[in-house]
Short mmCIF file of C-alpha atoms and ligand atoms in Angstrom, two decimals:
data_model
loop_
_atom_site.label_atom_id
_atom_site.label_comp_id
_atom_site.label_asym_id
_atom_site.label_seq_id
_atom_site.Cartn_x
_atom_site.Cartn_y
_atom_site.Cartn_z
CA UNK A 1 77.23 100.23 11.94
CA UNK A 2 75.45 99.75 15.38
CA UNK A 3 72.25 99.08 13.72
CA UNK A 4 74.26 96.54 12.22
CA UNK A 5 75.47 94.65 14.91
CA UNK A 6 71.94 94.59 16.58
CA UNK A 7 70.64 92.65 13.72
CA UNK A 8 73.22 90.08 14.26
CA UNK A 9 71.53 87.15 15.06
CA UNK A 10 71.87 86.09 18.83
CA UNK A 11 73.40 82.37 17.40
CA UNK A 12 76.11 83.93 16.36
CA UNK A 13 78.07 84.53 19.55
CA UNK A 14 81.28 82.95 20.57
CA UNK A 15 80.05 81.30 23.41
CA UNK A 16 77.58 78.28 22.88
CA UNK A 17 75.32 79.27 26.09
CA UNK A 18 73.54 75.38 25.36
CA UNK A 19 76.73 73.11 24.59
CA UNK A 20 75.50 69.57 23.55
CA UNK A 21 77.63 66.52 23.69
CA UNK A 22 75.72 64.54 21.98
CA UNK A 23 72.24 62.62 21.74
CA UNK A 24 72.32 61.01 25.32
CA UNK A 25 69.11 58.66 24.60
CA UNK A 26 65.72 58.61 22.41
CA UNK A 27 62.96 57.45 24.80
CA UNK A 28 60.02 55.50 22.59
CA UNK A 29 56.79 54.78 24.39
CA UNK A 30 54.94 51.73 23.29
CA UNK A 31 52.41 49.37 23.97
CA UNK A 32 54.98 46.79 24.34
CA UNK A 33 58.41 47.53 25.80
CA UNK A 34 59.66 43.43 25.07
CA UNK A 35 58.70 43.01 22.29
CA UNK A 36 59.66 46.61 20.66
CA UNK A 37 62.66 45.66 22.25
CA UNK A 38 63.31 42.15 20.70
CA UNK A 39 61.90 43.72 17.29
CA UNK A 40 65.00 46.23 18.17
CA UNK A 41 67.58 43.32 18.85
CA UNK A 42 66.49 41.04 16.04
CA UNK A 43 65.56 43.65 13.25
CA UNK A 44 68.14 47.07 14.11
CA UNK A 45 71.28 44.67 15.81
CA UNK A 46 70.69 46.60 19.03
CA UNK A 47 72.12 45.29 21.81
CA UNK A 48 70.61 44.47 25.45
CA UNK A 49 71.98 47.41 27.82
CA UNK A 50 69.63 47.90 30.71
CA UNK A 51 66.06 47.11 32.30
CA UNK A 52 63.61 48.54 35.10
CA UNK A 53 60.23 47.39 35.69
CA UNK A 54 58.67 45.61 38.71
CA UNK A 55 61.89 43.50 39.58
CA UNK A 56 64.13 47.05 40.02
CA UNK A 57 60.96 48.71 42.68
CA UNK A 58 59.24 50.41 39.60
CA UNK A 59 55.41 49.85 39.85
CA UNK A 60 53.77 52.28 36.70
CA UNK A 61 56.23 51.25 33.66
CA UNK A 62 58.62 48.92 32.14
CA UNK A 63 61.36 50.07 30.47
CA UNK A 64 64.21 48.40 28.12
CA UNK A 65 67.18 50.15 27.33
CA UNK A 66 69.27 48.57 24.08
CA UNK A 67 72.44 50.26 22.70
CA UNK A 68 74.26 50.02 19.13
CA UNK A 69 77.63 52.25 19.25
CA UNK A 70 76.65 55.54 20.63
CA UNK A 71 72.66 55.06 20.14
CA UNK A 72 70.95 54.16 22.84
CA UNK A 73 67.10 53.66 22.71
CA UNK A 74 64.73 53.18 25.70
CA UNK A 75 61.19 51.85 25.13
CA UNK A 76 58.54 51.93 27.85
CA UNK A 77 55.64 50.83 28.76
CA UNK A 78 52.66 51.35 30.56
CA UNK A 79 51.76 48.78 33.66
CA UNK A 80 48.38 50.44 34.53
CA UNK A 81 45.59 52.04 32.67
CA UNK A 82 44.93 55.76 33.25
CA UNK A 83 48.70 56.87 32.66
CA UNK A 84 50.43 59.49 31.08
CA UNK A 85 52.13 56.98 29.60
CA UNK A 86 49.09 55.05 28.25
CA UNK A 87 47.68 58.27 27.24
CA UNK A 88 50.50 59.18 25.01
CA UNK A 89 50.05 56.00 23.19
CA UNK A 90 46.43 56.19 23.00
CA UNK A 91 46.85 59.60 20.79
CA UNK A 92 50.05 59.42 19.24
CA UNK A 93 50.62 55.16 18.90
CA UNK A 94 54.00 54.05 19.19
CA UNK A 95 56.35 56.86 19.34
CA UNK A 96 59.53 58.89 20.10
CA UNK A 97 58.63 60.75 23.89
CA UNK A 98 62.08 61.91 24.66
CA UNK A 99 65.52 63.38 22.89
CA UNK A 100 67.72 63.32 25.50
CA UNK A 101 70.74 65.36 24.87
CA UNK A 102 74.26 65.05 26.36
CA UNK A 103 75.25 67.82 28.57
CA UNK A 104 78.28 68.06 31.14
CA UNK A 105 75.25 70.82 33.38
CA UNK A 106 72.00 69.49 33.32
CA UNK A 107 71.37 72.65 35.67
CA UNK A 108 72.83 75.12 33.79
CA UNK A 109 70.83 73.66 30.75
CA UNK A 110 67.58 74.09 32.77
CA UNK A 111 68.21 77.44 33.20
CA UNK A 112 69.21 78.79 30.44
CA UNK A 113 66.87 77.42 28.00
CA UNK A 114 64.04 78.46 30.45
CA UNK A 115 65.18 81.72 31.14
CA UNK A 116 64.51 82.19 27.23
CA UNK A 117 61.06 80.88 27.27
CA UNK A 118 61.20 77.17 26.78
CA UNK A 119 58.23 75.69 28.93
CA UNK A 120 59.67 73.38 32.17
CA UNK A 121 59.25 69.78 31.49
CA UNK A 122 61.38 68.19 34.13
CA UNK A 123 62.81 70.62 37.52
CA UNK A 124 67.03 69.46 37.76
CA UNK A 125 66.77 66.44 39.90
CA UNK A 126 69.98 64.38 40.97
CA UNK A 127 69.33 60.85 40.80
CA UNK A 128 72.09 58.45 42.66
CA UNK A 129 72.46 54.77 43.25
CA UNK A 130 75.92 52.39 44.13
CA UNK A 131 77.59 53.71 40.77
CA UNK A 132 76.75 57.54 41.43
CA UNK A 133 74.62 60.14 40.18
CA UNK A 134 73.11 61.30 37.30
CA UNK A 135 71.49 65.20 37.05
CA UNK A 136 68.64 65.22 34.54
CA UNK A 137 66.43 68.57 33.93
CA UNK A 138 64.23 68.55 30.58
CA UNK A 139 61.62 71.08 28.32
CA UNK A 140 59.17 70.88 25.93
CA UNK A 141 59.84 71.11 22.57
CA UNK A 142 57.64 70.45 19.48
CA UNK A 143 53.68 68.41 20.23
CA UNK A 144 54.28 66.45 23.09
CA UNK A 145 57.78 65.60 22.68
CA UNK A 146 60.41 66.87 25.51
CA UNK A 147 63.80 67.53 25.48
CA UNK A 148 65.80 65.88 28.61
CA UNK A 149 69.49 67.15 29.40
CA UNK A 150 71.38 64.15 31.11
CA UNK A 151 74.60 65.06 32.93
CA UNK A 152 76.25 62.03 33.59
CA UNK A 153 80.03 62.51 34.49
CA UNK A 154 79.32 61.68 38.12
CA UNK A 155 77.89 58.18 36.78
CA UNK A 156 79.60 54.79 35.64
CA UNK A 157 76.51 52.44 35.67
CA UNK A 158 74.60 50.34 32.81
CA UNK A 159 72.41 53.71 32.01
CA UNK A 160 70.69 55.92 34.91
CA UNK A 161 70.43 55.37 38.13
CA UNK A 162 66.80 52.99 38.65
CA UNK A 163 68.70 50.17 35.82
CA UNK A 164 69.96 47.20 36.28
CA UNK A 165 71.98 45.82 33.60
CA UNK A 166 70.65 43.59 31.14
CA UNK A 167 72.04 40.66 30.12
CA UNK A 168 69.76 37.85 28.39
CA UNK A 169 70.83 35.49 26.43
CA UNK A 170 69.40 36.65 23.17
CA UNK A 171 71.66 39.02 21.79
CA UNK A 172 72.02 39.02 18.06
CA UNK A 173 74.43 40.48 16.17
CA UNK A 174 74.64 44.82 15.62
CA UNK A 175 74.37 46.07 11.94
CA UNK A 176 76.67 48.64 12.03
CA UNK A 177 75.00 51.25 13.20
CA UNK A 178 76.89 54.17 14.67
CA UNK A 179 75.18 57.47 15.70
CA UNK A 180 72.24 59.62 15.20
CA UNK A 181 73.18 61.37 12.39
CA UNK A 182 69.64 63.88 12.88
CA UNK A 183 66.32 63.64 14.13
CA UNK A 184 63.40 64.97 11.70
CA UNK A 185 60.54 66.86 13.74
CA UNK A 186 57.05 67.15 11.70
CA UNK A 187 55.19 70.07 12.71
CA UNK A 188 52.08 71.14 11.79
CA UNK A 189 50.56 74.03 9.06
CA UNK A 190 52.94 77.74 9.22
CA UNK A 191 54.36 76.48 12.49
CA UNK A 192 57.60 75.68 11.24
CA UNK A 193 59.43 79.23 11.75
CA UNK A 194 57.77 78.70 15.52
CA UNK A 195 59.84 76.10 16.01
CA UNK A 196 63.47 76.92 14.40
CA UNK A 197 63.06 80.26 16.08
CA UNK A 198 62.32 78.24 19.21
CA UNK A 199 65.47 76.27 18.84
CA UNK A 200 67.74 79.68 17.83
CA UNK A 201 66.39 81.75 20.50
CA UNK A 202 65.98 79.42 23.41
CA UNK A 203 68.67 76.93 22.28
CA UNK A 204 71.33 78.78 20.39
CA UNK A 205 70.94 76.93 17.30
CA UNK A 206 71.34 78.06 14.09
CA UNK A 207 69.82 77.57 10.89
CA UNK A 208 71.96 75.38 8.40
CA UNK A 209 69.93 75.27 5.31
CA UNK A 210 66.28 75.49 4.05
CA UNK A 211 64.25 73.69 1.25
CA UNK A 212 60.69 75.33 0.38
CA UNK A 213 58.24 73.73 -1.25
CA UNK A 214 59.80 74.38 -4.56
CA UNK A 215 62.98 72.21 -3.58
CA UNK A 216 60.29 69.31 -2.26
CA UNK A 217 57.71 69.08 -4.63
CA UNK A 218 55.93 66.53 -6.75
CA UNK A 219 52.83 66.48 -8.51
CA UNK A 220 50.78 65.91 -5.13
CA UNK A 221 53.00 66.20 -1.76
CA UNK A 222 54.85 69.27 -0.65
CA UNK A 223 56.52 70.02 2.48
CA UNK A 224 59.04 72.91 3.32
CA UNK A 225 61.83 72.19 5.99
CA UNK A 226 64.83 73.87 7.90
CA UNK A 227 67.56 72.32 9.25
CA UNK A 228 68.20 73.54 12.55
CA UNK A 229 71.93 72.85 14.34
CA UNK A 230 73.33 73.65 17.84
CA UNK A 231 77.05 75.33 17.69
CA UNK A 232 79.36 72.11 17.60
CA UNK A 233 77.01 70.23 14.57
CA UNK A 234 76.64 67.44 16.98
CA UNK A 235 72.74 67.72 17.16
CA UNK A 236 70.89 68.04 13.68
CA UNK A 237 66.83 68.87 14.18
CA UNK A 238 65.32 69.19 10.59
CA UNK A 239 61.95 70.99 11.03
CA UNK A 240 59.28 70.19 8.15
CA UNK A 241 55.62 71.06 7.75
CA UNK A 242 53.38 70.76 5.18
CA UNK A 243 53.04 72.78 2.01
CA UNK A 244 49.88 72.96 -0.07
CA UNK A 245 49.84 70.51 -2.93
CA UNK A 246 47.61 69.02 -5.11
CA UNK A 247 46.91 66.13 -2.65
CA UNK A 248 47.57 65.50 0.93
CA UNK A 249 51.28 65.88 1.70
CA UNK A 250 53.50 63.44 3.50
CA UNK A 251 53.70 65.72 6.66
CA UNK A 252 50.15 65.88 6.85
CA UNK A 253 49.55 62.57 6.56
CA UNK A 254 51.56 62.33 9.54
CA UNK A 255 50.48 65.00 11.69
CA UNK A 256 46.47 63.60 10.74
CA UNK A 257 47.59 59.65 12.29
CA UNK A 258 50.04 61.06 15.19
CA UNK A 259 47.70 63.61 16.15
CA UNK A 260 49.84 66.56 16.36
CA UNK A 261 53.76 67.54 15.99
CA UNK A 262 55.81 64.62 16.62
CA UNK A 263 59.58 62.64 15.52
CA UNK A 264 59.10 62.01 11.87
CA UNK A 265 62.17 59.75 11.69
CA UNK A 266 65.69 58.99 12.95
CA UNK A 267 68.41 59.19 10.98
CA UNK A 268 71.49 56.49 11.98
CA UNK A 269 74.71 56.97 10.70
CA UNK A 270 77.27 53.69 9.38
CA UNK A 271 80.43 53.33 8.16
CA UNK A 272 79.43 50.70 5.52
CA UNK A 273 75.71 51.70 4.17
CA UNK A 274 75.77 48.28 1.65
CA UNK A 275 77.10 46.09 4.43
CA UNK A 276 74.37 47.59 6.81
CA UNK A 277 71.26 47.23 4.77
CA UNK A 278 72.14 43.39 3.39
CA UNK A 279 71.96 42.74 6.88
CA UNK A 280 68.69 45.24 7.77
CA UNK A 281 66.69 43.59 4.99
CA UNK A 282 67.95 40.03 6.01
CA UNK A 283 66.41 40.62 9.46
CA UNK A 284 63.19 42.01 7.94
CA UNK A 285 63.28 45.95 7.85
CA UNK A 286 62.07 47.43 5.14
CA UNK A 287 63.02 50.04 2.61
CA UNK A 288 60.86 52.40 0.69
CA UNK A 289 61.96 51.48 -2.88
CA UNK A 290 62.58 54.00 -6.28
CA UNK A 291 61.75 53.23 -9.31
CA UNK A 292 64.43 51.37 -11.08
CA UNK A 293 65.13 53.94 -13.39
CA UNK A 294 66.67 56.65 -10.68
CA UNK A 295 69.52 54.12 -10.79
CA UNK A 296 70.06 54.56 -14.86
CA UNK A 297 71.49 58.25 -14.97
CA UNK A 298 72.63 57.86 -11.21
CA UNK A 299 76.23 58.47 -12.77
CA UNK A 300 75.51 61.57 -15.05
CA UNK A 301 74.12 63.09 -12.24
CA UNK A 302 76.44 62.62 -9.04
CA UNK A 303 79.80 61.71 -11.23
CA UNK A 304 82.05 59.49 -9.49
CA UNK A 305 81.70 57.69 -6.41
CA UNK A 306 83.23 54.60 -4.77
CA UNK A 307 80.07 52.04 -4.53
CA UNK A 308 79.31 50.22 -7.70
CA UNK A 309 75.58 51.48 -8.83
CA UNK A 310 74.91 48.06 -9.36
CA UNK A 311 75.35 46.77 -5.92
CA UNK A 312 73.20 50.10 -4.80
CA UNK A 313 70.66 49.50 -6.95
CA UNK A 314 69.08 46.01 -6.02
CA UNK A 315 68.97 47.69 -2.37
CA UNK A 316 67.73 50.59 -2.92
CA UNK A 317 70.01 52.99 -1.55
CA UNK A 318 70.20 56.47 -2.77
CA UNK A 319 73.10 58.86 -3.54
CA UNK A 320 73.20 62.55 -3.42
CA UNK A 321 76.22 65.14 -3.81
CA UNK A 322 76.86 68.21 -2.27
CA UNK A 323 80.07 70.70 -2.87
CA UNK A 324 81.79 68.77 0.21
CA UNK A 325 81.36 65.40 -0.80
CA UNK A 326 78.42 62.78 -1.13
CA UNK A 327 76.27 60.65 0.79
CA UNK A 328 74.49 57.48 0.33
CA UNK A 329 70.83 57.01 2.44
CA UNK A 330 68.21 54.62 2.56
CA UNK A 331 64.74 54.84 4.26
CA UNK A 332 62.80 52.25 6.18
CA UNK A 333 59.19 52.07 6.07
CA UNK A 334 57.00 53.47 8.74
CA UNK A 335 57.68 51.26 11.93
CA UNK A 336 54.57 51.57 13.24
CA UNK A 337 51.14 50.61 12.92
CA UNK A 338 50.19 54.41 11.72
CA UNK A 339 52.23 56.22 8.99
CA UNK A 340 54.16 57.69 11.25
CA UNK A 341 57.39 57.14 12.96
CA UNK A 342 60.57 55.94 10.43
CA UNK A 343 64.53 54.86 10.50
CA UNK A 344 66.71 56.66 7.81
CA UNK A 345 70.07 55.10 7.39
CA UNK A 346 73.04 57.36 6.63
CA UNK A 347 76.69 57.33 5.47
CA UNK A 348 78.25 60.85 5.07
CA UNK A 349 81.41 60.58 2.34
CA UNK A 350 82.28 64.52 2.91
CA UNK A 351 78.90 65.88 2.50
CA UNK A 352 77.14 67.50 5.06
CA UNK A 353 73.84 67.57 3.71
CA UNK A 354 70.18 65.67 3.62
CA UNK A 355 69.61 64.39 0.16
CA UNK A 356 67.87 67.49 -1.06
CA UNK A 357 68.55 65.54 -4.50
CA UNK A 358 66.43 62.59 -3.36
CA UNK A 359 63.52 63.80 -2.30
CA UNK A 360 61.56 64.23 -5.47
CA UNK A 361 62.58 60.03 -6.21
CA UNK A 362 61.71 59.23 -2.45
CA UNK A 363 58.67 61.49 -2.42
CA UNK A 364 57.32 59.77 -5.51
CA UNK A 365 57.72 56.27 -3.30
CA UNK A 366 56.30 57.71 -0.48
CA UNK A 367 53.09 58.97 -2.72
CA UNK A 368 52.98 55.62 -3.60
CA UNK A 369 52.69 53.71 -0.44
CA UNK A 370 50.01 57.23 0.60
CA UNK A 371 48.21 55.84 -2.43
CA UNK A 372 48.22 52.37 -0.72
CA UNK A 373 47.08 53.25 2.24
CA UNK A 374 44.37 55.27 0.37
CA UNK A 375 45.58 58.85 2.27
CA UNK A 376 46.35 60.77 -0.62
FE1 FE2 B 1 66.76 62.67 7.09
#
């Protein structure tokens, strides 16, 4: 019975040693904060929140912080050559830097996820201006990506202390877009049990479901994935990597153009999926499509739901069913120059998983646009 109880994994304790609000902020560093940030406004419905740059006493970056619901995104920007910054960008292109994550001890987060081995990225530091302070500690995670825990009850500003509100007078209308629903990592060849046993052991997550390359096959790409979550299913972290195939898969495709482990997409939650991609696609985003005929036995193979397929199917959204419930999802094309970096959009009716039954349809599209873009 002892030996039983050892083999209990960690995860399962009562206490959640890493509790997690929430995603506090995605940090994206690009070539060009304004106009990733107008792209944001005009294309997403994100709304202006905050700035800092030059006119606020910064004198390396620029960044712009834009809000929709409870998703804030910050995009910076290099003002010199020779940064960081500018070096991230030079290897990976535009792309996602930081998951920030919602903590009430930024401290306590610190130390207990480097106590269990997670490598320092960021020492606590207590930042304060005229609307209090913010405590902010972080670690790296997967590539070159970093995990920052904001504690920000002592705080009632735009964003962090350094901002100053933003308030131009540009501000088109939001979408509907509500939260991050989960955040897909792409890691690269038998590094995928690295990284969920990075997130159990030093994070307390646990492992919600897995697909192999069996469940994610097609005729060329394969990929196998787990779908790590921390103890109140607020924070989501699918880790993929590639699986052998016939041709080059989809992950490392990826990994080859972002040069290493990186934020394979976001996935944003709404209330009204058909309401939110009308207005996406009016604004210019765009979808990867299926072929026409995934629509024709949609029925016979998720039974009833509340959409009419025919309003689903000119847009492209996808349905899949779990034993909870469904959910409909949609994927953008890569928003970025390399093959990289993606939106998925999300509404959950009761079930609480990924769309396991779309991926041979999406992967099909994907293999498609790979074929394109001649990296098959
Ligand atoms: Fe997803």
């Amino acid at each position: 019975m002892e030996t039983l109880e050892l083999l209990e994994p960690q995860t399962t304790q009562t206490t959640d040693f890493l509790p997690l609000n929430g995603t506090d902020y995605l940090e994206l560093y690009v070539s060009n904060a304004r106009q990733a940030a107008h792209y944001f406004q005009t294309a997403f419905g994100f709304q202006p929140l905050a700035h800092a740059g030059l006119e606020t006493g910064l004198r390396d970056r620029e960044s712009y912080v834009i809000v929709q619901d409870k998703i804030r995104l910050v995009l910076t920007s290099p003002l010199h050559s020779n940064t960081e910054l500018g070096r991230h960008i030079d290897q990976h292109g535009d792309g996602v830097r930081v998951v920030a994550l919602w903590v009430d001890n930024a401290t306590e987060a610190f130390q207990e996820t480097t106590s269990r081995g997670a490598r320092p990225f960021m020492e606590p530091i207590r930042e304060e201006d005229e609307n209090g302070y913010v405590v902010r500690s972080g670690i790296h995670t997967y590539g070159d990506t970093v995990h920052v825990f904001v504690e920000r009850t002592g705080y009632n500003g735009a964003f962090l202390p350094g901002f100053k509100p933003w308030n131009p007078h540009y501000q088109p209308a939001p979408v509907g877009l509500k939260f991050v629903d989960h955040m897909v990592g792409n890691v690269g060849w038998n590094e995928m049990n690295t990284w969920t046993r990075f997130y159990a052991e030093v994070m307390g997550f646990s492992q919600l479901v897995s697909f192999d390359d069996k469940d994610i096959s097609t005729d060329y790409t394969a990929l196998m994935s787990k779908v790590m979550s921390n103890g109140n299913g607020r924070i989501k972290f699918p880790i993929n990597e590639p699986a052998e195939g016939r041709k080059k898969s989809q992950i490392e495709e990826y990994i080859h153009f972002y040069e290493g482990a990186g934020v394979q997409h976001i996935a944003v939650a709404t209330d009204n999926i058909i309401e939110t991609v009308v207005a996406l696609r009016d604004r210019g985003v765009e979808f990867l499509r299926v072929p026409n005929s995934y629509y024709d036995d949609l029925k016979g193979r998720i039974g009833q739901i509340d959409e009419e397929i025919e309003t689903l199917r000119p847009l492209g959204i996808l349905v899949d069913r779990d034993e909870e419930g469904y959910l409909l999802q949609i994927f953008t094309k890569p928003i970025t120059p390399r093959p990289t970096l993606f939106f998925e959009i999300i509404q959950r009716k009761g079930a609480k998983s990924f769309g396991k039954g779309n991926f041979k349809a999406l992967f099909e599209a994907i293999e498609r646009e790979q074929e394109l873009r001649g990296t098959l």
